[in-house]
XYZ file of C-alpha atoms in Angstrom:
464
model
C 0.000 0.000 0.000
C 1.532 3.764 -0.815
C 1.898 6.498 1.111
C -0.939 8.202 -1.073
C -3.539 6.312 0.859
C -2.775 8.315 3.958
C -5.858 9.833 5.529
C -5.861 13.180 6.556
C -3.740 14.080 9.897
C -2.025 11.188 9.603
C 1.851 11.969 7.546
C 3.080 8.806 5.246
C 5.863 8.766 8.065
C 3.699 7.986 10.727
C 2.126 4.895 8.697
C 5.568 3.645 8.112
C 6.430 4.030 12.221
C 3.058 2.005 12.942
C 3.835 -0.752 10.405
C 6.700 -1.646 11.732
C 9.026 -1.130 14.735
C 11.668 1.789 13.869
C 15.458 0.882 13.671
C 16.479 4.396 15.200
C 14.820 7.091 16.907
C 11.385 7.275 16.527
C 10.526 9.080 13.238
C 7.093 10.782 14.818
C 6.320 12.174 17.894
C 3.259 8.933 19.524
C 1.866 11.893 21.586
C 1.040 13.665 18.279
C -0.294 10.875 16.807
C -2.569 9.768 19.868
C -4.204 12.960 19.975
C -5.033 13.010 16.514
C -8.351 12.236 14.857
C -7.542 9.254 12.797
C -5.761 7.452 15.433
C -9.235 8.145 18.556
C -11.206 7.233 15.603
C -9.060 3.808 15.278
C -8.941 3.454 18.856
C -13.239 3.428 18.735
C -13.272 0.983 15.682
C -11.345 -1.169 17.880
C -13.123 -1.011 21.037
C -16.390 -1.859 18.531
C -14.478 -4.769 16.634
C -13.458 -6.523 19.569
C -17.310 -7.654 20.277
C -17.730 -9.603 16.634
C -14.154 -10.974 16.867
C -14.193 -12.462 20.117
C -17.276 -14.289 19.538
C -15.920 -15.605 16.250
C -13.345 -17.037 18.263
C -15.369 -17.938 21.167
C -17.423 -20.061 18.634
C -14.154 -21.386 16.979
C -12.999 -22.611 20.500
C -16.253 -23.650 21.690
C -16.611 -25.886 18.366
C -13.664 -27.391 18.755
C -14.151 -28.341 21.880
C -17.684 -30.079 20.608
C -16.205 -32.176 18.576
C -13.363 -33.167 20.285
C -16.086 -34.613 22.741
C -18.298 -35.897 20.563
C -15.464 -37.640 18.522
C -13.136 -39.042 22.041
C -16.317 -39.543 24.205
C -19.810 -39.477 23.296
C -19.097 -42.398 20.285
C -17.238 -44.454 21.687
C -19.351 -44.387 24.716
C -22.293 -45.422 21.982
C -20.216 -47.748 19.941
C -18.522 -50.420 23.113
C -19.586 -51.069 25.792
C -16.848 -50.853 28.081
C -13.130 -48.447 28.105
C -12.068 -47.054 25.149
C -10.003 -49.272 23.211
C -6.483 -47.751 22.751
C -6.712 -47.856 18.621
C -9.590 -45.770 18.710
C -7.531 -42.406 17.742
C -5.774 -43.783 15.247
C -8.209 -43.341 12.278
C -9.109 -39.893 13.378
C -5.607 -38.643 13.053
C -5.291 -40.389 9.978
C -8.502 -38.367 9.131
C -6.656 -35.307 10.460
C -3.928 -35.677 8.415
C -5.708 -36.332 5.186
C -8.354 -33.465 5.738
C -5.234 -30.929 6.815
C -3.065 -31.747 4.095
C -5.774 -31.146 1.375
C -6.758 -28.236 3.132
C -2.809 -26.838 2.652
C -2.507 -28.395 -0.571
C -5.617 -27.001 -2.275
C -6.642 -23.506 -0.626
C -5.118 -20.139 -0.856
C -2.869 -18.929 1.808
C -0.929 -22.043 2.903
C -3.513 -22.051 6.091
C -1.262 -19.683 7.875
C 2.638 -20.129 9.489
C 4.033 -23.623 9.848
C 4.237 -23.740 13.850
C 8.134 -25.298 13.241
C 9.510 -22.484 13.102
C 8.384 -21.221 16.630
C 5.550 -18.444 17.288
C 5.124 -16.540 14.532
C 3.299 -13.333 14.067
C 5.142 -10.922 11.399
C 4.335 -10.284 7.360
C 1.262 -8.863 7.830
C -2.900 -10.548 8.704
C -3.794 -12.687 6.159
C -5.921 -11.431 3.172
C -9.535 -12.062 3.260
C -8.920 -14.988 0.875
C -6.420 -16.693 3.469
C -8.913 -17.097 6.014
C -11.238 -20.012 4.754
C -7.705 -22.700 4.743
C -6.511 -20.983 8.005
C -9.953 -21.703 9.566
C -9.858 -25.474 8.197
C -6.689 -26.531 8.705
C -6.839 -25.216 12.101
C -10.255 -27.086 12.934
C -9.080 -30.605 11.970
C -5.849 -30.129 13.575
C -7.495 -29.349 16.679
C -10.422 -31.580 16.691
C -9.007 -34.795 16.175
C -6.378 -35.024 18.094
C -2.834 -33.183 16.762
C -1.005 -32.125 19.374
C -0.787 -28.429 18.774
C -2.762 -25.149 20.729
C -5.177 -22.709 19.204
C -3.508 -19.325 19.685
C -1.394 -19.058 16.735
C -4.825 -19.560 14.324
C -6.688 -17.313 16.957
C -4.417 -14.660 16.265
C -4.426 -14.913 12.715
C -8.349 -14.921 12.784
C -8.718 -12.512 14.479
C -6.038 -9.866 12.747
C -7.312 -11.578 9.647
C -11.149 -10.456 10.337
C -10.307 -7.087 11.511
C -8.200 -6.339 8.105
C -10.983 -7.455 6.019
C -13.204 -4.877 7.855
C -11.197 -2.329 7.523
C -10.842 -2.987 3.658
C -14.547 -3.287 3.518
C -15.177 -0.137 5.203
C -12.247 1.954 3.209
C -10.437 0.034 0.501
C -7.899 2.928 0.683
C -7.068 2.443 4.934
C -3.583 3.427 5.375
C -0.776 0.739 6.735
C -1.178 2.417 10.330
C -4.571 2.120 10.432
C -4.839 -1.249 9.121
C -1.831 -2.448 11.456
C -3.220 -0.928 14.719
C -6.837 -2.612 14.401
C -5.079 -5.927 12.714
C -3.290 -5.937 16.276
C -6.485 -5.100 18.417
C -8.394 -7.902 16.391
C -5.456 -10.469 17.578
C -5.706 -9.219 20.927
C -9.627 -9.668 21.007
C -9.603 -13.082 19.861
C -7.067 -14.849 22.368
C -8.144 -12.665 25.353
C -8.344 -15.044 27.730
C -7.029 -18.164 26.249
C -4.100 -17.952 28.057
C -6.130 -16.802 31.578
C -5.757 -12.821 30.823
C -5.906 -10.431 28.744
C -2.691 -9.057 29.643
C -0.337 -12.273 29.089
C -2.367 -12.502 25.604
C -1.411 -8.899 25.067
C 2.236 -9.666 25.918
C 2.839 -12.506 24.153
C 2.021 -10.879 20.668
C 3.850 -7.998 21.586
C 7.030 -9.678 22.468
C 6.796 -11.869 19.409
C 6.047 -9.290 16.939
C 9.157 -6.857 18.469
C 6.642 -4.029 18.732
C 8.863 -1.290 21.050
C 9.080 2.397 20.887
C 6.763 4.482 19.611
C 4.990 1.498 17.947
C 4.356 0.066 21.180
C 2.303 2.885 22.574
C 0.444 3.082 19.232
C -0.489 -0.416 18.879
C -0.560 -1.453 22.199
C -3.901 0.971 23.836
C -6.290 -0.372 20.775
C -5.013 -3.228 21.075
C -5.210 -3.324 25.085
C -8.784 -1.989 24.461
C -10.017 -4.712 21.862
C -8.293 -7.234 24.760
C -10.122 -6.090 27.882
C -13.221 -6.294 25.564
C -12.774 -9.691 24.435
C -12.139 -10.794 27.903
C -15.801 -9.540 28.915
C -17.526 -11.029 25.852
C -15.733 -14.038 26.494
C -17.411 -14.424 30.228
C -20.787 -13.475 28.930
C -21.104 -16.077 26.917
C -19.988 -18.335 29.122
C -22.947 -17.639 31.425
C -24.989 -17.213 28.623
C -24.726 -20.455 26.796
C -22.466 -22.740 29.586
C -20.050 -24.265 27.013
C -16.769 -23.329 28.693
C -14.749 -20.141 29.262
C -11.687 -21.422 27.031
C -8.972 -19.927 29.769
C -5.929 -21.605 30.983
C -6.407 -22.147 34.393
C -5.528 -24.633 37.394
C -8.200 -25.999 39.598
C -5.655 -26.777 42.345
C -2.384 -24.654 42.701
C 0.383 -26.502 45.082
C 1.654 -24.955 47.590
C 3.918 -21.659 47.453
C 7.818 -22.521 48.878
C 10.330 -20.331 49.398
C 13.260 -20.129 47.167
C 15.841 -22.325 48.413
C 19.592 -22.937 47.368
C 18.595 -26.367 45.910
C 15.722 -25.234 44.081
C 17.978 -22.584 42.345
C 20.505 -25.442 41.643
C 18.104 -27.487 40.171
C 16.955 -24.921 38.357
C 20.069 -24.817 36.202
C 19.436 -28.382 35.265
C 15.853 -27.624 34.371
C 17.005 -25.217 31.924
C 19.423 -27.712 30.383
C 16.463 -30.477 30.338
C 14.009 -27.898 28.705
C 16.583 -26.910 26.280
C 17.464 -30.600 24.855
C 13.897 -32.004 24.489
C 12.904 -28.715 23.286
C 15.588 -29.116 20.584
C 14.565 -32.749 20.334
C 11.239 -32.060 19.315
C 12.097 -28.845 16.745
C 14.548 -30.937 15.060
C 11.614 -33.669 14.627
C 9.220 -31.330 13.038
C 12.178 -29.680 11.136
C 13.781 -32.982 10.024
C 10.490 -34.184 8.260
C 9.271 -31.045 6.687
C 11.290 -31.928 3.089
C 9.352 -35.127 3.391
C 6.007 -33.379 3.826
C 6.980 -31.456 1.163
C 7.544 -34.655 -1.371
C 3.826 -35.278 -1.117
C 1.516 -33.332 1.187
C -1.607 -34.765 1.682
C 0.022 -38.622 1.653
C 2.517 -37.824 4.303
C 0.298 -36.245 6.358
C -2.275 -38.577 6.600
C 0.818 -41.098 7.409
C 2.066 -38.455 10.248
C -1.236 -38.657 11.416
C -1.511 -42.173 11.728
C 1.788 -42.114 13.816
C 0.848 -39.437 16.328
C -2.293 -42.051 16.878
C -0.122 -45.271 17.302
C 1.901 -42.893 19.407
C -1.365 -42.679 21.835
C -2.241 -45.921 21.679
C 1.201 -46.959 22.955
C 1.037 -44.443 25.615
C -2.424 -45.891 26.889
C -1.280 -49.733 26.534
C 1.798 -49.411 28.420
C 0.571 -47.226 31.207
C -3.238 -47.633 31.573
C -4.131 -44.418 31.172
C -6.476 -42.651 28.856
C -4.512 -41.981 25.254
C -6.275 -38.619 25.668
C -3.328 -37.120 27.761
C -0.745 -37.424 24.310
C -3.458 -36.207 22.100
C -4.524 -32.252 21.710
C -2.838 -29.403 23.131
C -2.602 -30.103 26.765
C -4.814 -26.957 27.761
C -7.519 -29.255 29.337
C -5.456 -32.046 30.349
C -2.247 -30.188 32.075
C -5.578 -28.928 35.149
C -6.319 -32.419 35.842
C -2.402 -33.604 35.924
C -1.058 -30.972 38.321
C -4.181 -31.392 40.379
C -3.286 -35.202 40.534
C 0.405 -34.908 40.552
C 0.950 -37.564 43.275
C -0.765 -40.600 41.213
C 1.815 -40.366 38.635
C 4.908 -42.773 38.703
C 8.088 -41.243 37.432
C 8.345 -44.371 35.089
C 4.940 -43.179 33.761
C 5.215 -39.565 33.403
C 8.894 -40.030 32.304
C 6.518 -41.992 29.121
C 4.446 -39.064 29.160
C 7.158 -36.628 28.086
C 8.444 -39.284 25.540
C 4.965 -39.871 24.140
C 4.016 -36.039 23.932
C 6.967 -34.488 22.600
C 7.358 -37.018 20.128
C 3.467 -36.584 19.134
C 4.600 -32.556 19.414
C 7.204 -32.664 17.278
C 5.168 -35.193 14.352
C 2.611 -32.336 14.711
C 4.938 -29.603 14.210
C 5.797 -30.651 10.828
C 2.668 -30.576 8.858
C -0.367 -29.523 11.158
C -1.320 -26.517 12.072
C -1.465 -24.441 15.223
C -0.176 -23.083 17.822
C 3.339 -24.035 20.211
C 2.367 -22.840 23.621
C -0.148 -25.509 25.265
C 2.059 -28.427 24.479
C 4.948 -26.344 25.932
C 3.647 -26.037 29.244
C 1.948 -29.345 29.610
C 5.182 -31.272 28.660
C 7.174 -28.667 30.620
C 4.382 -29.535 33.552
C 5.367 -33.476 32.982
C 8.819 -32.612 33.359
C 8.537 -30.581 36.508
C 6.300 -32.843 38.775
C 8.623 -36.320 37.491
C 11.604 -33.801 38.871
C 9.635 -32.794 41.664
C 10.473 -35.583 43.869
C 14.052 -34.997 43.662
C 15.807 -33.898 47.055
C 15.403 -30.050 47.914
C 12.960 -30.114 45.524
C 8.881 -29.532 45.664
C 5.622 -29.816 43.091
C 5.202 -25.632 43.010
C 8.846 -24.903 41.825
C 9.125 -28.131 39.564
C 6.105 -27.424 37.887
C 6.994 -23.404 36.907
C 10.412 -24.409 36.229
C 9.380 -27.051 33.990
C 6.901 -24.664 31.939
C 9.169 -22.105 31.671
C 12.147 -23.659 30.441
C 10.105 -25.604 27.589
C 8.235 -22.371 26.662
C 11.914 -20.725 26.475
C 13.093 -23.098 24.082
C 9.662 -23.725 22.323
C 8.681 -19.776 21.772
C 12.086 -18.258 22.060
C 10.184 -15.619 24.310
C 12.051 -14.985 27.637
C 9.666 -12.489 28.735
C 6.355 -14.199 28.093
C 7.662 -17.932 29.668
C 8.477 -16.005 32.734
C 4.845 -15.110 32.657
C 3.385 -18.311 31.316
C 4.701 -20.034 34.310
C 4.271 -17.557 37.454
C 0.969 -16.296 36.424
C -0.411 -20.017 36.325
C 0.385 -20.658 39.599
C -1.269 -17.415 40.420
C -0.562 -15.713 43.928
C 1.946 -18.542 44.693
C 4.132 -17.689 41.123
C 5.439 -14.489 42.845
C 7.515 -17.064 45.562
C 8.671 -19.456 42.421
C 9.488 -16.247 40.096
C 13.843 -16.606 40.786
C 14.055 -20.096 39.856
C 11.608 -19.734 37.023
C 13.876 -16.603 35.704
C 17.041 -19.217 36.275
C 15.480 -21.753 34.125
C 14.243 -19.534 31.379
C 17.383 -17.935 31.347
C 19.221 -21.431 30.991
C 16.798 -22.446 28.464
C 16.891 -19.992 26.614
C 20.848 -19.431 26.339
C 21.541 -23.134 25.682
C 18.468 -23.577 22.614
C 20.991 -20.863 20.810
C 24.382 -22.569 21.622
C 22.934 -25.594 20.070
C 22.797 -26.297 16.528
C 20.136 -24.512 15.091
C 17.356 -27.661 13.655
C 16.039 -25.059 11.067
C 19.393 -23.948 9.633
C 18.561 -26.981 7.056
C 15.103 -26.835 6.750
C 13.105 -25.513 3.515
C 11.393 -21.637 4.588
C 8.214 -21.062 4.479
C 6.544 -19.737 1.506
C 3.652 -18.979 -0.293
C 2.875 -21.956 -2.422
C 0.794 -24.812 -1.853
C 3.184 -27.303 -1.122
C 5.246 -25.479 1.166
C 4.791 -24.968 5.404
């Protein structure tokens, strides 16, 4: 877009220091901008667009979440009569795989970012005609069982939605406009997925290197559209009782007092974080020239191994295959709240299962890296826990944090991810969280880098 589709009040420089964060000294003065017209008018179109958008992705969510149950435990309920036999996911990821694949393969857009290379939220939302494939791929990846989170498509919804408005309601929008309520419309639609608005905010911030004067100027709408979101997400919650979609524990452990051992330990949490991290990247990385070679066929074959990776998981432990499969927003509540009926042999197989299952899903599906981050960081944290000097509220946020490190490559935001779970009791964990992100985080760039080898992602329909 040229600098001739600038609006009134609003200089060509001032689009260009909105679309993207400035290398020097800002070129505009924010204060200027934020008290002009254009920019209060923006700030109202995104206060307005964060109703629509967060229902859209209140739907998407609550969807999802209806078929996962209808799929994993309403029919087989009706088809046997007693447990779940452990091949049941098996065909469904097959399914998954063959319905994603021709979903990438066949619609415009490449259904949004491969999630290999990390958290993505740079080049731009995706054009109107983007948005069907994004949608699709997103909704069989999530449904039936790939084990891979819903913010990354949430995000590109949701910018994706509020660019097409924008287009709609002035074909000629300038690139600060369009980037300011693109942002808000992100912000709106994973409001409270990750239990506030705030660590939503931050999170797309941090990944997108917004700072400077772009920060102030995309971060109020954007704030705005958030806080918004968060409300229309609890109304319909009461209103229609299918679920508030927000990350949240039902039973926190106990707060404990940082202690030399736990900050020991939290060096070797780091390292651990930092090598099955960099296990499971270079799995998804490894096997993206494959998926490549034929899309839909290896897919639907990656898919069938993510379900025999389940099944396994169930036969040798006992326990539902459900804890391998999906993102591990649902599943890490129930594991931290029963912590103390896991062997280490078992949740040891856990990690194994889930990061392998990860990693297959990071190479062809779609979604987003943060759920399975924390849950397998969880896993990690409560087999450690047991170790001397050590205890279940530490573990855990150490855990988290270091795999999120590694995962996301955001420092910042798996600080967060891992105190603000643990809510009042993640202030007394924060220094060996910080230790272990810090470790993480250092060691995932002294390693070999997976992706150095790996095909880019592009444009065309047999690439991502």
């Amino acid at each position: 877009m040229t600098d001739s589709h600038m609006p009134s009040g609003v200089s060509p420089a001032e689009g260009r220091a909105a679309a993207s964060p400035p290398a020097g000294p800002p070129a505009t003065d924010p204060v200027a901008v934020i008290r002009s017209r254009a920019y209060l008018s923006a700030l109202l179109l995104a206060a307005i667009l964060g109703i629509p958008i967060s229902v859209v992705a209140y739907g998407f969510l609550a969807l999802v979440a209806e078929i996962q149950s209808f799929v994993f435990d309403d029919l087989p309920q009706d088809v046997f009569t007693g447990s779940v036999p452990a091949w049941w996911p098996v065909p469904w990821l097959a399914l998954c795989g063959l319905l994603t694949g021709l979903t990438i393969r066949y619609l415009p857009g490449n259904a949004g970012h491969s999630p290999a290379f990390g958290f993505k939220t740079g080049g731009g939302p995706p054009v109107d005609k983007e948005l069907p494939g994004i949608i699709l791929a997103a909704l069989t990846t999530l449904s039936f069982g790939a084990v891979l989170g819903p913010e990354a498509p949430l995000i590109a919804i949701g910018g994706g939605l509020a660019a097409l408005t924008v287009h709609l309601a002035k074909k000629d929008a300038p690139p600060m406009a369009l980037t300011i309520l693109a942002s808000a419309g992100s912000f709106a639609a994973i409001s409270t997925l990750l239990g506030s608005p705030i660590l939503g905010a931050f999170l797309i911030m941090e990944a997108a290197g917004i700072g400077g004067a772009t920060l102030s100027l995309v971060a109020l709408p954007g704030l705005l559209a958030s806080g918004i979101g968060a409300l229309v997400f609890i109304g319909l919650d009461n209103w229609t009782g299918l679920g508030n979609f927000s990350l949240a524990l039902t039973t926190v452990p106990p707060a404990t007092n940082p202690t030399i051992a736990t900050m020991a330990w939290a060096l070797a949490m780091g390292a651990a974080g930092a090598l099955l991290g960099w296990a499971i990247r270079w799995i998804g990385l490894s096997l993206r020239p494959v998926v490549h070679i034929n899309r839909v066929l290896v897919t639907t074959i990656l898919g069938v191994a993510i379900g025999l990776t389940a099944m396994a998981y169930q036969l040798i432990s006992n326990r539902s295959f459900t804890q391998v499969l999906f993102s591990g927003q649902d599943a890490l509540p129930e594991l931290v709240e029963h912590a103390a009926d896991y062997s280490v042999g078992v949740l040891i197989l856990l990690a194994a299962c889930k990061a392998l299952a990860y990693g297959l899903s990071l190479s062809a599906f779609r979604g987003g890296p943060v759920f399975p981050a924390m849950f397998t960081g969880a896993v990690l944290g409560i087999a450690a826990s047991g170790l001397p000097g050590m205890s279940l509220a530490p573990a855990i946020a150490m855990g988290i944090g270091a795999m999120c490190a590694t995962m996301l490559r955001l420092p910042l935001t798996s600080t967060l991810l891992a105190t603000l779970l643990l809510g009042a009791d993640g202030v007394s964990v924060t220094p060996q969280v910080i230790v272990a992100v810090v470790v993480a985080f250092v060691i995932t760039y002294i390693l070999p880098d997976p992706s150095s080898k790996a095909p880019k992602h592009s444009r065309s329909p047999q690439s991502g």
